[in-house]
Tab-separated table of C-alpha atoms in Angstrom:
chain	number	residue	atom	x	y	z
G	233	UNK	CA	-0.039	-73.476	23.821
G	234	UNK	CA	-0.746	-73.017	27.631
G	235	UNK	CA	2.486	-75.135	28.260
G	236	UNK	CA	4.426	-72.294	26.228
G	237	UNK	CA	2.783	-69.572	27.776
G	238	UNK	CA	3.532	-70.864	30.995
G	239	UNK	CA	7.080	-71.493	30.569
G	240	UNK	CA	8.096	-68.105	29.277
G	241	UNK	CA	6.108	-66.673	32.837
G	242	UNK	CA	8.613	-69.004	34.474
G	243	UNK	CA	11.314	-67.386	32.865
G	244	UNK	CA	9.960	-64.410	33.564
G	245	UNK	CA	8.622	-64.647	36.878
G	246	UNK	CA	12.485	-65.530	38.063
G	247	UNK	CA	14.124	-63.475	36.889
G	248	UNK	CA	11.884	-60.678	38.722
G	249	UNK	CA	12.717	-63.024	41.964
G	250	UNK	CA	16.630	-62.916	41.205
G	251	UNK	CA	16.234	-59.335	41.022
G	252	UNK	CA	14.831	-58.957	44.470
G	253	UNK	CA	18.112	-60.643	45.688
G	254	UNK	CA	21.416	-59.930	46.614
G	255	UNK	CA	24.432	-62.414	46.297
G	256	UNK	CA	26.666	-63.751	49.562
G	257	UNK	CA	30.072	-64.656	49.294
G	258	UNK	CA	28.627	-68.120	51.861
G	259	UNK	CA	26.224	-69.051	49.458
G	260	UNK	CA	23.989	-70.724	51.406
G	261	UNK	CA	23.351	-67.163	53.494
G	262	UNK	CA	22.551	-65.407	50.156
G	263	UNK	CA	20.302	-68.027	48.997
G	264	UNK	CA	18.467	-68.016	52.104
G	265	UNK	CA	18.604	-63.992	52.470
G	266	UNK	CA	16.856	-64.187	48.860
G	267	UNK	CA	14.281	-66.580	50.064
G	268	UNK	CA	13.522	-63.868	53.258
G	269	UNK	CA	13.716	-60.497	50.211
G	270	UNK	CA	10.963	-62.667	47.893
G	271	UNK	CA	8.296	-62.911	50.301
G	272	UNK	CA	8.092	-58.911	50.264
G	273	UNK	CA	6.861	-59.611	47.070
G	274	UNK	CA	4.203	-61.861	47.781
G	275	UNK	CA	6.199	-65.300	46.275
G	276	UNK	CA	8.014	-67.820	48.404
G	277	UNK	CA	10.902	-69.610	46.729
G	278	UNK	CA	12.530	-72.545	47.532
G	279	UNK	CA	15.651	-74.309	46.236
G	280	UNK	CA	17.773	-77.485	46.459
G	281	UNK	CA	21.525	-76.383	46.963
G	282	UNK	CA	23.793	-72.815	46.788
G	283	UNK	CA	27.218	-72.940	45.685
G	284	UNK	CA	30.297	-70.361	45.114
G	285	UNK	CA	33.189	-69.948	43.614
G	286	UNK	CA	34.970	-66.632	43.683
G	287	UNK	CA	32.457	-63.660	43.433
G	288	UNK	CA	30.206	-66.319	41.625
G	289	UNK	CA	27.090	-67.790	43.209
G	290	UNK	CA	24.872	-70.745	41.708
G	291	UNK	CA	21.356	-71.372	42.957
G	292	UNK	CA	20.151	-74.580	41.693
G	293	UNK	CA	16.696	-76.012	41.535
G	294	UNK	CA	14.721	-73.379	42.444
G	295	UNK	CA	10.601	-73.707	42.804
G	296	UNK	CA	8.458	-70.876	43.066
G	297	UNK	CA	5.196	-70.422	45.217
G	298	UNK	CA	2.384	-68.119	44.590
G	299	UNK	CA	-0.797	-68.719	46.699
G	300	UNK	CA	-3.260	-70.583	44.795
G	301	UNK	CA	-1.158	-71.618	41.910
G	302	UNK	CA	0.617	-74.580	41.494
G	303	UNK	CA	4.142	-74.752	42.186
G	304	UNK	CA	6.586	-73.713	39.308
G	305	UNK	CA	9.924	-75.404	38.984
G	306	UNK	CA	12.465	-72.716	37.209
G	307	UNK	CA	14.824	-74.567	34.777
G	308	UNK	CA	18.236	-74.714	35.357
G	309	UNK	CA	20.593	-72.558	37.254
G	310	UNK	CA	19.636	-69.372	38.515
G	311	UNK	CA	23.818	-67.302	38.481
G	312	UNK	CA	24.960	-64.543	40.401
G	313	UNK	CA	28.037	-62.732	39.311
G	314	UNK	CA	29.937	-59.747	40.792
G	315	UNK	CA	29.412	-60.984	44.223
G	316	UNK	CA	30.234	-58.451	47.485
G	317	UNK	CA	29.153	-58.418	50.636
G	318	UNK	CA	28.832	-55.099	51.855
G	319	UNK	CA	29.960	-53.710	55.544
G	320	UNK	CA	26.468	-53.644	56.959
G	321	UNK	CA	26.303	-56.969	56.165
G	322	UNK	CA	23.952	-56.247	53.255
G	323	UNK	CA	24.948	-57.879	49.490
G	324	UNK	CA	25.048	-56.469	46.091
G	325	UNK	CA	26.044	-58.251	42.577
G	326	UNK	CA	26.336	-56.635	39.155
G	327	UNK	CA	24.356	-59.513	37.374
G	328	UNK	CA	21.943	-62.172	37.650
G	329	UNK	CA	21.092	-64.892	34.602
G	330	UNK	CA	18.848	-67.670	34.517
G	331	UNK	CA	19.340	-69.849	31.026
G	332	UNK	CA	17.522	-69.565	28.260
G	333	UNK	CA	14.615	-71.570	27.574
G	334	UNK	CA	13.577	-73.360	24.565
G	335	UNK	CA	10.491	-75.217	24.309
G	336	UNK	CA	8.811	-77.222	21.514
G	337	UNK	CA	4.917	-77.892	21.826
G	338	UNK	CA	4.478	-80.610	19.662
G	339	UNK	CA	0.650	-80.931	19.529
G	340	UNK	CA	0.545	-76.971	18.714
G	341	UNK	CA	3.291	-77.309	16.610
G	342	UNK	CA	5.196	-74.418	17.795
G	343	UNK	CA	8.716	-73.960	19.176
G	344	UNK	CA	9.021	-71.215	21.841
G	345	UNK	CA	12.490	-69.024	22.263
G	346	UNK	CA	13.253	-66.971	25.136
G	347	UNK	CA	16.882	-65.831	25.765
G	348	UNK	CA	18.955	-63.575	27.649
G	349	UNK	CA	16.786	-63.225	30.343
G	350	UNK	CA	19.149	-60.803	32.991
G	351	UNK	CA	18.894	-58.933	36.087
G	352	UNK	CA	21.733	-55.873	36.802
G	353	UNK	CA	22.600	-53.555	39.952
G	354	UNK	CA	21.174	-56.399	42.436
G	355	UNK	CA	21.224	-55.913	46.249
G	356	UNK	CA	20.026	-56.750	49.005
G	357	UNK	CA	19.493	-55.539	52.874
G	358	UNK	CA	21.495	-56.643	55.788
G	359	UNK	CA	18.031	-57.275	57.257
G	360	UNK	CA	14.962	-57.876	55.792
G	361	UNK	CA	12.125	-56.864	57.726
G	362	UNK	CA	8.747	-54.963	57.184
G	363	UNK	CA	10.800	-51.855	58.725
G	364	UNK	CA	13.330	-51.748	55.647
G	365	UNK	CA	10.981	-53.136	53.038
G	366	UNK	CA	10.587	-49.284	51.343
G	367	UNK	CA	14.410	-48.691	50.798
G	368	UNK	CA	14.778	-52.647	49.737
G	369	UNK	CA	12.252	-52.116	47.089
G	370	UNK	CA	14.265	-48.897	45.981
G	371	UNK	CA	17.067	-50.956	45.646
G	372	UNK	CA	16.301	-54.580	44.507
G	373	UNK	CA	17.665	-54.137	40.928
G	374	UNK	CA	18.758	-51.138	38.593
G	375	UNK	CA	17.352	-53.000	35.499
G	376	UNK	CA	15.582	-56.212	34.690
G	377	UNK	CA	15.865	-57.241	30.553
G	378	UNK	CA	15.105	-60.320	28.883
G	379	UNK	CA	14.600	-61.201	25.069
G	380	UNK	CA	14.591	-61.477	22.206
G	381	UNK	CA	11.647	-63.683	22.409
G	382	UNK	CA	10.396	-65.768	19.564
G	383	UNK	CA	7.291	-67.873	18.555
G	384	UNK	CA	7.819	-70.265	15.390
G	385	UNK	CA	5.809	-72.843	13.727
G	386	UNK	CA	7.596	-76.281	12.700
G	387	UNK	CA	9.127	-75.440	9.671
G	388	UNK	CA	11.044	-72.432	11.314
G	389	UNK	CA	8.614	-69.587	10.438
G	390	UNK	CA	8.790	-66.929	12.848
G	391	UNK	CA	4.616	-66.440	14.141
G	392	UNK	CA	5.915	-63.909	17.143
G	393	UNK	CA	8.292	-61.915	18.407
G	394	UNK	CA	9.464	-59.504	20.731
G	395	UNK	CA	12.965	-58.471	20.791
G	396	UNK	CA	13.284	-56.662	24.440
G	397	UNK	CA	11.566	-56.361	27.562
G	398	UNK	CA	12.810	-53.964	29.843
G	399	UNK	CA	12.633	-52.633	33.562
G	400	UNK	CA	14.314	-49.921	35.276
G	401	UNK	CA	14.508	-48.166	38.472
G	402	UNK	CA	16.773	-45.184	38.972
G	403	UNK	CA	18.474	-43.916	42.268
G	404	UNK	CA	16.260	-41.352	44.391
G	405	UNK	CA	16.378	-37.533	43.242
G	406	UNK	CA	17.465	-34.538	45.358
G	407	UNK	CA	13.456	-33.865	46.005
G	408	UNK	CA	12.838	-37.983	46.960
G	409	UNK	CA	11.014	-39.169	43.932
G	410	UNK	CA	11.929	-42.467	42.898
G	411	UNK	CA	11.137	-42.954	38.805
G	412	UNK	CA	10.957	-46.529	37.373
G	413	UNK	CA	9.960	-47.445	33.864
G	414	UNK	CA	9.603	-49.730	31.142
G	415	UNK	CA	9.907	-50.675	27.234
G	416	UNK	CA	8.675	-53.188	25.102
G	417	UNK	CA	10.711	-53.151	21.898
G	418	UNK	CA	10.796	-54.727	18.612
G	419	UNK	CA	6.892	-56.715	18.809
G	420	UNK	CA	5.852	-58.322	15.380
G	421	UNK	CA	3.403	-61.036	14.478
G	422	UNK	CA	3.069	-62.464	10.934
G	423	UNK	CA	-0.655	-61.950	10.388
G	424	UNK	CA	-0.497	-64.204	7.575
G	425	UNK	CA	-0.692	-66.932	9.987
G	426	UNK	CA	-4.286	-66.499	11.238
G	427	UNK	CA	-6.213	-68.796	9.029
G	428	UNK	CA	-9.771	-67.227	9.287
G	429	UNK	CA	-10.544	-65.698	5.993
G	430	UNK	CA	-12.757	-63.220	7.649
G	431	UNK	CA	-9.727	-62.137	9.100
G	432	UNK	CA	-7.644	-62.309	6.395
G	433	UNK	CA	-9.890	-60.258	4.216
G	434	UNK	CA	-9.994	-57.643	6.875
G	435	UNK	CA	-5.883	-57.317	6.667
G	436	UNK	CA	-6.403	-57.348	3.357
G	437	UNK	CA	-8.489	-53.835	3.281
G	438	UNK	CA	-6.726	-52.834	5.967
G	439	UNK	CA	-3.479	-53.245	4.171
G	440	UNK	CA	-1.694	-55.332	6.444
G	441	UNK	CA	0.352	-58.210	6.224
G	442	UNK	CA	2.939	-57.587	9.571
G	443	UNK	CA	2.206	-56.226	12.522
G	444	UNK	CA	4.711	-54.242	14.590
G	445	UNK	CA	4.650	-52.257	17.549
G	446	UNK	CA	5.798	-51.038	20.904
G	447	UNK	CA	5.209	-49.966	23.998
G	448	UNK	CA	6.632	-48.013	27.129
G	449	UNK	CA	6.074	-45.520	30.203
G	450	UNK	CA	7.659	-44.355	33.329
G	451	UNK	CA	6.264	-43.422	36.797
G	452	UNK	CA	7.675	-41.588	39.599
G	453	UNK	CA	6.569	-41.591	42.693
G	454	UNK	CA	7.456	-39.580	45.794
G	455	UNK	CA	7.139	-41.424	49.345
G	456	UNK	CA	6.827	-38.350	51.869
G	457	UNK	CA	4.154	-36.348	50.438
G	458	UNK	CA	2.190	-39.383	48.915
G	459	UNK	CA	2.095	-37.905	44.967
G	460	UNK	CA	2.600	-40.274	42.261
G	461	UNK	CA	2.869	-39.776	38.388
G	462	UNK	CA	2.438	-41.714	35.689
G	463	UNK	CA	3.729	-40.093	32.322
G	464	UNK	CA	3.436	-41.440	28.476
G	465	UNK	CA	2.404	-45.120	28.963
G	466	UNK	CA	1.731	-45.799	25.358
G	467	UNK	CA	1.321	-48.466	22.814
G	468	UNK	CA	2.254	-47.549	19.185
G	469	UNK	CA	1.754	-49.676	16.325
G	470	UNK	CA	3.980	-48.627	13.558
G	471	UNK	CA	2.295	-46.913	10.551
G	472	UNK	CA	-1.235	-47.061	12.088
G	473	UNK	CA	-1.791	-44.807	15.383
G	474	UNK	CA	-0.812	-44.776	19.047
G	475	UNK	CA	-2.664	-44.823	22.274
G	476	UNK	CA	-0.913	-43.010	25.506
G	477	UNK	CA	-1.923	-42.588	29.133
G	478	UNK	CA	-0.945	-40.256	31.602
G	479	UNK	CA	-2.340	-39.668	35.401
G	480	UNK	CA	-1.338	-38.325	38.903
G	481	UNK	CA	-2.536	-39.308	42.633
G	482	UNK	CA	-1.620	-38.255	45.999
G	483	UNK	CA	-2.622	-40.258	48.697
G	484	UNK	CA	-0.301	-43.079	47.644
G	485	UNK	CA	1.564	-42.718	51.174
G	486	UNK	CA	4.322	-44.765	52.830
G	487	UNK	CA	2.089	-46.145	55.529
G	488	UNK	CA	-0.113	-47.020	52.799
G	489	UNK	CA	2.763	-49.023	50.791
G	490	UNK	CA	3.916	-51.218	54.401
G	491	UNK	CA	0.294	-52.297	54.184
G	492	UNK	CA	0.297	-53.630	50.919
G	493	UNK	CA	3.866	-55.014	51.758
G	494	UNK	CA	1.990	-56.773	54.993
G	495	UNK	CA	-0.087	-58.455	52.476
G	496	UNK	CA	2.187	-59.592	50.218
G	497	UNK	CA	4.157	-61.487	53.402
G	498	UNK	CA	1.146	-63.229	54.038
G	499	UNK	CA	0.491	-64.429	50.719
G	500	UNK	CA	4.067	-65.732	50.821
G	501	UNK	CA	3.463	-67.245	53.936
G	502	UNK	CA	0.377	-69.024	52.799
G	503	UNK	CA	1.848	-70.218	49.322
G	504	UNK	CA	4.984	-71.636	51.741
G	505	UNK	CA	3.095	-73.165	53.992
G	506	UNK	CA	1.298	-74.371	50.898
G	507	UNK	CA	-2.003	-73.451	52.178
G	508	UNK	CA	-4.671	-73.833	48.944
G	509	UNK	CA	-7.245	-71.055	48.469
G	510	UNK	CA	-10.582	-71.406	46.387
G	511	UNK	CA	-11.927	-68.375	44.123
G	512	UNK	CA	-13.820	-67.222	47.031
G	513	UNK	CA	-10.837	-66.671	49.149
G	514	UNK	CA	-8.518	-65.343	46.392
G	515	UNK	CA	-11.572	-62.862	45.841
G	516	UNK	CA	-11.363	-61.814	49.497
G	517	UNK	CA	-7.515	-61.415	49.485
G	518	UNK	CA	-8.113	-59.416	46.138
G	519	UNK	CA	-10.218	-57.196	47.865
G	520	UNK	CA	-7.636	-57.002	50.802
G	521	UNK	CA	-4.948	-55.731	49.089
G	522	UNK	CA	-7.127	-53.204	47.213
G	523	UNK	CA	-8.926	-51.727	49.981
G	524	UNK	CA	-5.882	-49.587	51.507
G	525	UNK	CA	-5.815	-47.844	47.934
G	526	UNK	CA	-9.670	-46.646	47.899
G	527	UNK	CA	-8.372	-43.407	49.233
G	528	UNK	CA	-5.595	-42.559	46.720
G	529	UNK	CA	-7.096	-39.743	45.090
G	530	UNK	CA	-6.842	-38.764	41.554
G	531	UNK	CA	-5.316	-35.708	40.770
G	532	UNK	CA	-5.623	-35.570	36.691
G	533	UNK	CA	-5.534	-37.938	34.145
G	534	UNK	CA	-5.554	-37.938	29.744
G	535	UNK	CA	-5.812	-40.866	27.254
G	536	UNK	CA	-4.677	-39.949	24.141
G	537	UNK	CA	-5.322	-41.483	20.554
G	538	UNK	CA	-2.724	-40.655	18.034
G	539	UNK	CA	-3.812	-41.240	14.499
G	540	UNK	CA	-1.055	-42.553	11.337
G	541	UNK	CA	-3.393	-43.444	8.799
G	542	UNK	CA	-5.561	-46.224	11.171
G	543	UNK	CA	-8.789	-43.908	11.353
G	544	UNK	CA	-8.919	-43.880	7.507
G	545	UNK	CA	-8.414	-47.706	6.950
G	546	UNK	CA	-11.152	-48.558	9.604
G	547	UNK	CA	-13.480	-46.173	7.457
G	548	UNK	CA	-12.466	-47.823	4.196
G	549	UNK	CA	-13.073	-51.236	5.782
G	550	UNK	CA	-16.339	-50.395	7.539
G	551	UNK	CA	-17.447	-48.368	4.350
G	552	UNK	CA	-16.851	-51.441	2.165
G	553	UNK	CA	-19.314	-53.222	4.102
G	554	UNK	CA	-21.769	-50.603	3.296
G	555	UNK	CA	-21.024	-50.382	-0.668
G	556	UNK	CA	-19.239	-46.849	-0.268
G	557	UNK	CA	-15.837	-46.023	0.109
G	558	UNK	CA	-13.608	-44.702	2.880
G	559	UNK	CA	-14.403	-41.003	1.867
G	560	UNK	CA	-17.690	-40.883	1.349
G	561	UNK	CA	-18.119	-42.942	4.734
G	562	UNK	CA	-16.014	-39.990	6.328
G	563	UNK	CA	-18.734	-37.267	5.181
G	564	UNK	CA	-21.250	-39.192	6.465
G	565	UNK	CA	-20.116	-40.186	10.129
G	566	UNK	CA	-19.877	-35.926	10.595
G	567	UNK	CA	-23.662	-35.743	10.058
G	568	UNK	CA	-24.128	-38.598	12.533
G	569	UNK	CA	-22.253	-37.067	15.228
G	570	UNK	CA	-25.097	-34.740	16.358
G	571	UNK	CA	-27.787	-37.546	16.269
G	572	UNK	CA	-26.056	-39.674	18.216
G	573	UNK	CA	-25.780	-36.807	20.898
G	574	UNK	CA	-29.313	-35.995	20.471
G	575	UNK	CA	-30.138	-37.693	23.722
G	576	UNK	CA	-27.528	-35.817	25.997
G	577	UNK	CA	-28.954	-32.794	28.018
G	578	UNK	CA	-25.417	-31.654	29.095
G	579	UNK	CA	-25.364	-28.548	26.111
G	580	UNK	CA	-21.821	-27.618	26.587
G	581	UNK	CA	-20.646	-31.025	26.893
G	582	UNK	CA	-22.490	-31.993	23.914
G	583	UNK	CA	-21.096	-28.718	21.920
G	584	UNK	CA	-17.603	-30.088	22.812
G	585	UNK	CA	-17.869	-33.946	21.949
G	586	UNK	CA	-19.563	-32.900	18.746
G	587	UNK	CA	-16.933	-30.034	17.784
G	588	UNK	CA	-13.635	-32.425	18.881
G	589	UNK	CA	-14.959	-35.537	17.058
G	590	UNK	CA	-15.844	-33.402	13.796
G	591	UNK	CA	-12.412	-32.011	13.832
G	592	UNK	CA	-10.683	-35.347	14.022
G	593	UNK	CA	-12.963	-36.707	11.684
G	594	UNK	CA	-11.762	-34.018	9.057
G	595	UNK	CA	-8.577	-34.236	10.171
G	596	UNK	CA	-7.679	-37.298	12.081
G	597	UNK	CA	-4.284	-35.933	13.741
G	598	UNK	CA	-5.183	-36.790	17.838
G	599	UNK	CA	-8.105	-37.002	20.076
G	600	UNK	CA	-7.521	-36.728	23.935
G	601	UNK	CA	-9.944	-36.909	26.863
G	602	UNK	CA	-8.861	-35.688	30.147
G	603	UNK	CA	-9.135	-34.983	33.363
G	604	UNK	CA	-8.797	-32.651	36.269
G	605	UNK	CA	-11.476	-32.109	39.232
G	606	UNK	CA	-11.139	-29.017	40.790
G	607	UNK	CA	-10.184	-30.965	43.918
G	608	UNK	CA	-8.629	-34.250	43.977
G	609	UNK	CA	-10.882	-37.362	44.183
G	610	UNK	CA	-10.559	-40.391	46.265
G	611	UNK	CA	-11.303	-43.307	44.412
G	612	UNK	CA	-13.794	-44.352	47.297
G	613	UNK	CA	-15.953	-41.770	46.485
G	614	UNK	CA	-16.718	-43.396	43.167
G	615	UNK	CA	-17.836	-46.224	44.813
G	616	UNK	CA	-19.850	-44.268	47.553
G	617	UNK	CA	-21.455	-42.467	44.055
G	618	UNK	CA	-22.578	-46.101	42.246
G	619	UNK	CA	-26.654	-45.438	42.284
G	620	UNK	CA	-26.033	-41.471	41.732
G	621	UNK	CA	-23.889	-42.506	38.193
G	622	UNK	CA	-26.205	-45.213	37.148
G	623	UNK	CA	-28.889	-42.966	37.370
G	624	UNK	CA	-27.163	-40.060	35.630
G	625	UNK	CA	-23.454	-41.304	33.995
G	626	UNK	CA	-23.076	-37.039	33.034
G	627	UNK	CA	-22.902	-36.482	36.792
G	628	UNK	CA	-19.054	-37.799	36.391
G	629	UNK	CA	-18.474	-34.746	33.576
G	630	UNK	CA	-18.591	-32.012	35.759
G	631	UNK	CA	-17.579	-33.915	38.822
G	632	UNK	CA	-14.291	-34.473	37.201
G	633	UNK	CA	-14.159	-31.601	34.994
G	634	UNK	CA	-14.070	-33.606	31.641
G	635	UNK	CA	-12.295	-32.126	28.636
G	636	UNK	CA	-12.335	-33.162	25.054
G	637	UNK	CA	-10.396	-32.077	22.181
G	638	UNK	CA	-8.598	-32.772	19.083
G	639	UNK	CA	-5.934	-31.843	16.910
G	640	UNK	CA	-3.888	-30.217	19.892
């Protein structure tokens, strides 16, 4: 199964190094220009030959680098159609394909599908330097797509699925913010293929023999004043509930993206000059590449639970357990409410947690908790306030102005 796993990350681990090229007409510039674009990104490719014909370019046998992980060999030919050179000496090509892969684990038993993995609006720089690296990463690829992708035992049966995986960036607007986003379409298991019974008992109550779902979210970010969105990131699982996310930051500057670009080049450089690194130093780089973002500061945020008949299933199942049914659990829970607050010395906070969980509980429609300090936060200061939290976690309600309600 890890074999699988790990070839579909090939697949799609390529495809998001195609995107960060940008096709010659001399092949063996382009090939090498894409080599120069990837280690922006942190991963240092290598291949055995570069070919043309017409606006047509072929990479072949391409390997790709990541410091501290073994080498991955992409299969097959990585194509470039649409070819131009531009006149700054730049390159841009409409589409980028690496084949499909097809893989059958014969100890698991399982046959892996992957297809149509694609890259479109490709281009890159005339030169590639840490100087350009913020308008190259605007304009490595309009859209990176791949799928469907399938997961099927020996006799055929399909186990997984996911029919498209999607990335997009679109051109800058009049007021600089650059908005990227993403889908995940068409995901379905066949639960009937986990053999534990407790499991299968639970689907069972729960009413479930499929799952499907989906997921998606965009984020726009603006490079001169440092503010960054991040709107309706959500997973939804069809005919049971959704969960979405949405938070801003400022702080998130353009001096603060070179850095992280900085350390991405010499992670490429290391995983070229294919230097190993233990857990200890992979920790430390970690930390490296995290510490220019401990003063982003958080502007607002909201997680939000939509409910489509989940909350009511869980109740039935959990109530079963207990000898009662899904109702009668329900009436229950809205006496406990209070008692498990009992503890909290926070009075309006506890009036609100116990009046937004009732209502859902009555009425499971939504439940949201948000955010928004009066002044933004840097996420440093979080870390500065470790012993004050531990000692008192309610400190973090007021500090960051915690709402919660339901039904809205």
């Amino acid at each position: 199964m890890k074999r699988i796993t790990r070839l579909s990350l090939i697949a799609t681990i390529a495809l998001a190094g195609t995107s960060q090229a940008a096709l010659a007409l001399e092949a063996t510039d382009f090939a090498d220009r894409l080599v120069e674009t990837s280690k922006l990104m942190g991963v240092a490719f290598t291949y055995g030959s570069a070919s043309a014909e017409g606006d047509t370019v072929t990479i072949s046998d391409f390997t790709i680098s990541i410091a501290g992980e073994d080498d991955v060999e992409v299969p097959g030919d990585v194509v470039f159609t649409g070819v131009v050179e531009t006149a700054e000496g730049g390159f841009t090509a409409e589409r980028a394909t690496i084949e499909d892969v097809d893989y059958t684990d014969e100890d698991e038993g399982i046959t892996l599908n992957f297809v149509d993995i694609a890259a479109e609006g490709i281009a890159l720089p005339a030169e590639v330097s840490v100087d350009t690296m913020l308008e190259t990463g605007f304009n490595l690829y309009d859209r990176i797509s791949a799928g469907p992708l399938t997961v099927s035992d020996v006799e055929g049966n399909e186990l997984f699925a996911i029919a498209l995986m999607e990335v997009t960036i679109d051109e800058a607007a009049a007021d600089g913010g650059v908005t990227s986003g993403f889908q995940v379409t068409g995901i379905s298991a066949d639960l009937s293929a986990i053999e534990e019974p407790e499991a299968q008992e639970a689907f069972a109550t729960l009413g479930l023999e499929q799952f499907n779902a989906s997921m998606s979210g965009e984020g726009t970010w603006w490079p001169e004043t440092g503010e960054g969105t991040v709107s309706d990131v959500s997973f939804v699982v069809d005919d049971l509930g959704s969960i979405s996310m949405d938070f801003a930051v400022e702080g998130y500057t353009e001096a603060l993206y070179s850095e992280l670009m900085k350390l991405n080049l010499k992670m490429a450089e290391m995983a070229e000059a294919d230097i190993e690194m233990d857990d200890e130093q992979m920790m430390a780089m970690s930390e490296a590449m995290m510490e220019p973002l401990a003063n982003v500061k958080l502007v607002s945020g909201a997680l939000r639970y939509d409910d489509n008949s989940l909350f009511m299933k869980v109740l039935d199942l959990v109530g079963a357990e207990q000898g009662v049914d899904g109702e009668t659990f329900k009436a229950g829970l809205q006496f406990m409410v209070p008692m498990a607050l009992a503890e909290v010395e926070n009075e309006a906070f506890k009036t609100m947690v116990t009046s937004a969980v009732n209502t859902f509980i009555a009425d499971p429609q939504n439940f949201t908790i948000s955010v928004e300090p009066e002044e933004p936060i840097a996420f440093s200061e979080f870390e500065d306030m470790e012993a004050e939290v531990e000692a008192d976690p309610f400190v973090l309600v007021d500090l960051l102005n915690v709402q919660i309600t339901a039904n809205q």
